[in-house]
Amino acid sequence: EQTTRIDEIVSYQRQRAAVAGTSSVTRPIPLAPILRRLCASLDKVHHDRHLKCSVQVPADLQIRADEGDLFELLGNLLENAYKHCSARVSVTATLAGARLDLDVEDDGEGFRDTDVERLLQRGERADQRHPGDGIGLAVVSEIVRQYRGELRVLASDLGGARIRVTLPA
């Protein structure tokens, strides 16, 4: 399963590299339906854990992005949150002027301060107890950088990690 996931990520990154420098196809995409779909899929994957995902995103909130980039970014953030949470995942998004703030939080153990910069590098993992390839946050970081955004790793009020992505609206 991990090998298949790595192959998919490598293939996706090769496609992105092939079109780097060209204008990718971006369009306004409603954020809430994508988040709800991804959470519903992850609920099924983790059904035995009885997790609760809360999505608090205005129904009319849109982001101008390539749909593949958006699914990759959100999928990686949510997959990590589901993997590391104890029982809860929370997603909020707000529009503040010319920027969109997206927070993905969990109630897991969170990150140690020393892990943060290292975690944004390919192949690095904070928790060896859960399966993974250490590519997810690095891919998220690359996509955020491509869109001239900002990625921050913070402590969550839920007790675990909060990943905040800020992108131009």
Short mmCIF file of C-alpha atoms in Angstrom, two decimals:
data_model
loop_
_atom_site.label_atom_id
_atom_site.label_comp_id
_atom_site.label_asym_id
_atom_site.label_seq_id
_atom_site.Cartn_x
_atom_site.Cartn_y
_atom_site.Cartn_z
CA GLU A 1 0.00 0.00 0.00
CA GLN A 2 2.82 2.44 0.87
CA THR A 3 4.64 1.62 -2.36
CA THR A 4 1.50 2.34 -4.38
CA ARG A 5 1.02 5.65 -2.56
CA ILE A 6 4.64 6.66 -3.17
CA ASP A 7 4.29 5.77 -6.86
CA GLU A 8 1.14 7.92 -7.10
CA ILE A 9 2.87 10.86 -5.42
CA VAL A 10 5.95 10.55 -7.63
CA SER A 11 3.76 10.39 -10.74
CA TYR A 12 1.79 13.44 -9.63
CA GLN A 13 4.98 15.39 -8.89
CA ARG A 14 6.43 14.48 -12.29
CA GLN A 15 3.29 15.81 -13.96
CA ARG A 16 3.56 19.02 -11.95
CA ALA A 17 7.25 19.37 -12.84
CA ALA A 18 6.46 18.88 -16.53
CA VAL A 19 4.13 21.86 -16.52
CA ALA A 20 6.20 24.03 -14.17
CA GLY A 21 6.60 27.47 -15.59
CA THR A 22 3.40 27.24 -17.59
CA SER A 23 0.15 28.62 -16.32
CA SER A 24 -1.77 25.77 -14.78
CA VAL A 25 -5.50 25.66 -15.14
CA THR A 26 -6.97 27.40 -12.12
CA ARG A 27 -10.59 28.17 -11.50
CA PRO A 28 -12.73 29.12 -8.52
CA ILE A 29 -13.49 25.94 -6.58
CA PRO A 30 -15.95 25.71 -3.65
CA LEU A 31 -13.95 24.52 -0.66
CA ALA A 32 -16.64 23.03 1.62
CA PRO A 33 -17.84 20.22 -0.72
CA ILE A 34 -14.28 18.99 -1.31
CA LEU A 35 -13.51 19.00 2.41
CA ARG A 36 -16.73 17.13 3.21
CA ARG A 37 -15.99 14.53 0.52
CA LEU A 38 -12.46 13.97 1.76
CA CYS A 39 -13.62 13.70 5.39
CA ALA A 40 -16.36 11.23 4.40
CA SER A 41 -13.77 9.09 2.60
CA LEU A 42 -11.38 9.18 5.55
CA ASP A 43 -14.26 8.40 7.94
CA LYS A 44 -14.74 5.16 5.99
CA VAL A 45 -11.04 4.32 6.03
CA HIS A 46 -10.88 4.88 9.80
CA HIS A 47 -14.41 3.63 10.62
CA ASP A 48 -13.13 1.32 13.38
CA ARG A 49 -11.74 4.32 15.32
CA HIS A 50 -15.08 6.23 15.48
CA LEU A 51 -13.48 9.60 14.74
CA LYS A 52 -15.34 12.88 14.49
CA CYS A 53 -14.47 15.42 11.79
CA SER A 54 -15.89 18.92 12.02
CA VAL A 55 -15.85 21.09 8.87
CA GLN A 56 -16.59 24.76 9.52
CA VAL A 57 -16.29 26.43 6.15
CA PRO A 58 -18.75 28.95 4.69
CA ALA A 59 -20.75 27.29 1.90
CA ASP A 60 -19.92 30.06 -0.56
CA LEU A 61 -16.16 30.14 0.16
CA GLN A 62 -14.14 29.45 -2.98
CA ILE A 63 -10.46 29.29 -3.75
CA ARG A 64 -8.87 29.85 -7.14
CA ALA A 65 -6.67 26.80 -7.68
CA ASP A 66 -5.95 23.79 -9.82
CA GLU A 67 -8.31 21.04 -8.66
CA GLY A 68 -5.52 18.43 -8.54
CA ASP A 69 -3.35 20.71 -6.39
CA LEU A 70 -6.25 21.39 -4.06
CA PHE A 71 -7.09 17.69 -3.61
CA GLU A 72 -3.40 16.88 -3.03
CA LEU A 73 -3.00 19.65 -0.46
CA LEU A 74 -6.23 18.96 1.44
CA GLY A 75 -5.90 15.19 1.16
CA ASN A 76 -2.41 15.20 2.68
CA LEU A 77 -3.40 17.54 5.51
CA LEU A 78 -6.52 15.55 6.38
CA GLU A 79 -4.81 12.18 6.03
CA ASN A 80 -2.15 13.28 8.54
CA ALA A 81 -4.75 14.66 10.95
CA TYR A 82 -6.81 11.46 10.82
CA LYS A 83 -3.74 9.32 11.25
CA HIS A 84 -2.49 11.18 14.32
CA CYS A 85 -5.70 12.22 16.10
CA SER A 86 -7.14 10.54 19.17
CA ALA A 87 -10.80 11.17 18.33
CA ARG A 88 -11.28 14.56 16.64
CA VAL A 89 -10.28 16.45 13.52
CA SER A 90 -11.39 20.01 12.87
CA VAL A 91 -11.20 21.99 9.63
CA THR A 92 -11.95 25.71 9.50
CA ALA A 93 -11.52 28.21 6.71
CA THR A 94 -12.03 31.95 6.75
CA LEU A 95 -11.57 34.72 4.26
CA ALA A 96 -9.67 37.70 5.64
CA GLY A 97 -9.31 40.43 3.06
CA ALA A 98 -7.24 39.11 0.18
CA ARG A 99 -6.23 35.89 1.89
CA LEU A 100 -7.78 32.59 2.85
CA ASP A 101 -6.80 30.94 6.14
CA LEU A 102 -7.31 27.18 6.36
CA ASP A 103 -6.71 25.36 9.64
CA VAL A 104 -6.60 21.57 9.94
CA GLU A 105 -6.38 20.50 13.59
CA ASP A 106 -6.39 17.28 15.56
CA ASP A 107 -6.48 16.18 19.17
CA GLY A 108 -3.44 13.90 18.96
CA GLU A 109 -0.02 14.39 20.53
CA GLY A 110 1.04 17.29 18.29
CA PHE A 111 4.60 18.09 17.22
CA ARG A 112 7.67 18.81 19.30
CA ASP A 113 9.16 22.22 18.52
CA THR A 114 12.29 20.60 17.12
CA ASP A 115 10.28 18.58 14.60
CA VAL A 116 8.66 21.45 12.74
CA GLU A 117 11.29 22.45 10.16
CA ARG A 118 12.43 18.88 9.68
CA LEU A 119 8.87 17.71 8.98
CA LEU A 120 8.63 19.92 5.91
CA GLN A 121 11.45 17.96 4.25
CA ARG A 122 10.79 14.89 2.13
CA GLY A 123 11.16 11.58 3.91
CA GLU A 124 10.96 13.03 7.43
CA ARG A 125 8.41 11.74 9.92
CA ALA A 126 7.63 12.79 13.48
CA ASP A 127 5.97 9.55 14.50
CA GLN A 128 7.38 6.17 13.56
CA ARG A 129 4.44 4.32 15.16
CA HIS A 130 2.06 5.13 12.29
CA PRO A 131 2.69 3.99 8.73
CA GLY A 132 3.68 6.70 6.30
CA ASP A 133 6.26 7.83 3.81
CA GLY A 134 7.20 11.26 5.16
CA ILE A 135 6.24 13.01 1.94
CA GLY A 136 2.83 14.53 2.76
CA LEU A 137 3.81 17.76 4.51
CA ALA A 138 6.68 18.32 2.07
CA VAL A 139 4.22 18.10 -0.84
CA VAL A 140 1.82 20.45 0.98
CA SER A 141 4.68 22.89 1.55
CA GLU A 142 5.63 22.81 -2.15
CA ILE A 143 2.05 23.43 -3.28
CA VAL A 144 1.62 26.29 -0.79
CA ARG A 145 4.89 27.84 -2.01
CA GLN A 146 3.76 27.48 -5.64
CA TYR A 147 0.63 29.49 -4.80
CA ARG A 148 2.69 32.11 -2.93
CA GLY A 149 1.14 31.14 0.37
CA GLU A 150 2.36 30.36 3.84
CA LEU A 151 2.40 27.13 5.86
CA ARG A 152 2.64 27.18 9.64
CA VAL A 153 2.74 24.31 12.13
CA LEU A 154 1.13 25.34 15.41
CA ALA A 155 -0.32 23.85 18.57
CA SER A 156 -4.05 23.17 18.42
CA ASP A 157 -6.58 24.14 21.06
CA LEU A 158 -7.71 20.51 20.72
CA GLY A 159 -4.35 19.41 22.16
CA GLY A 160 -2.63 18.18 19.00
CA ALA A 161 -1.32 19.87 15.88
CA ARG A 162 -2.76 22.74 13.89
CA ILE A 163 -1.55 23.17 10.33
CA ARG A 164 -2.43 26.62 9.03
CA VAL A 165 -2.28 27.27 5.31
CA THR A 166 -2.68 30.86 4.18
CA LEU A 167 -3.25 31.40 0.46
CA PRO A 168 -4.17 34.39 -1.71
CA ALA A 169 -7.94 34.44 -2.12
#
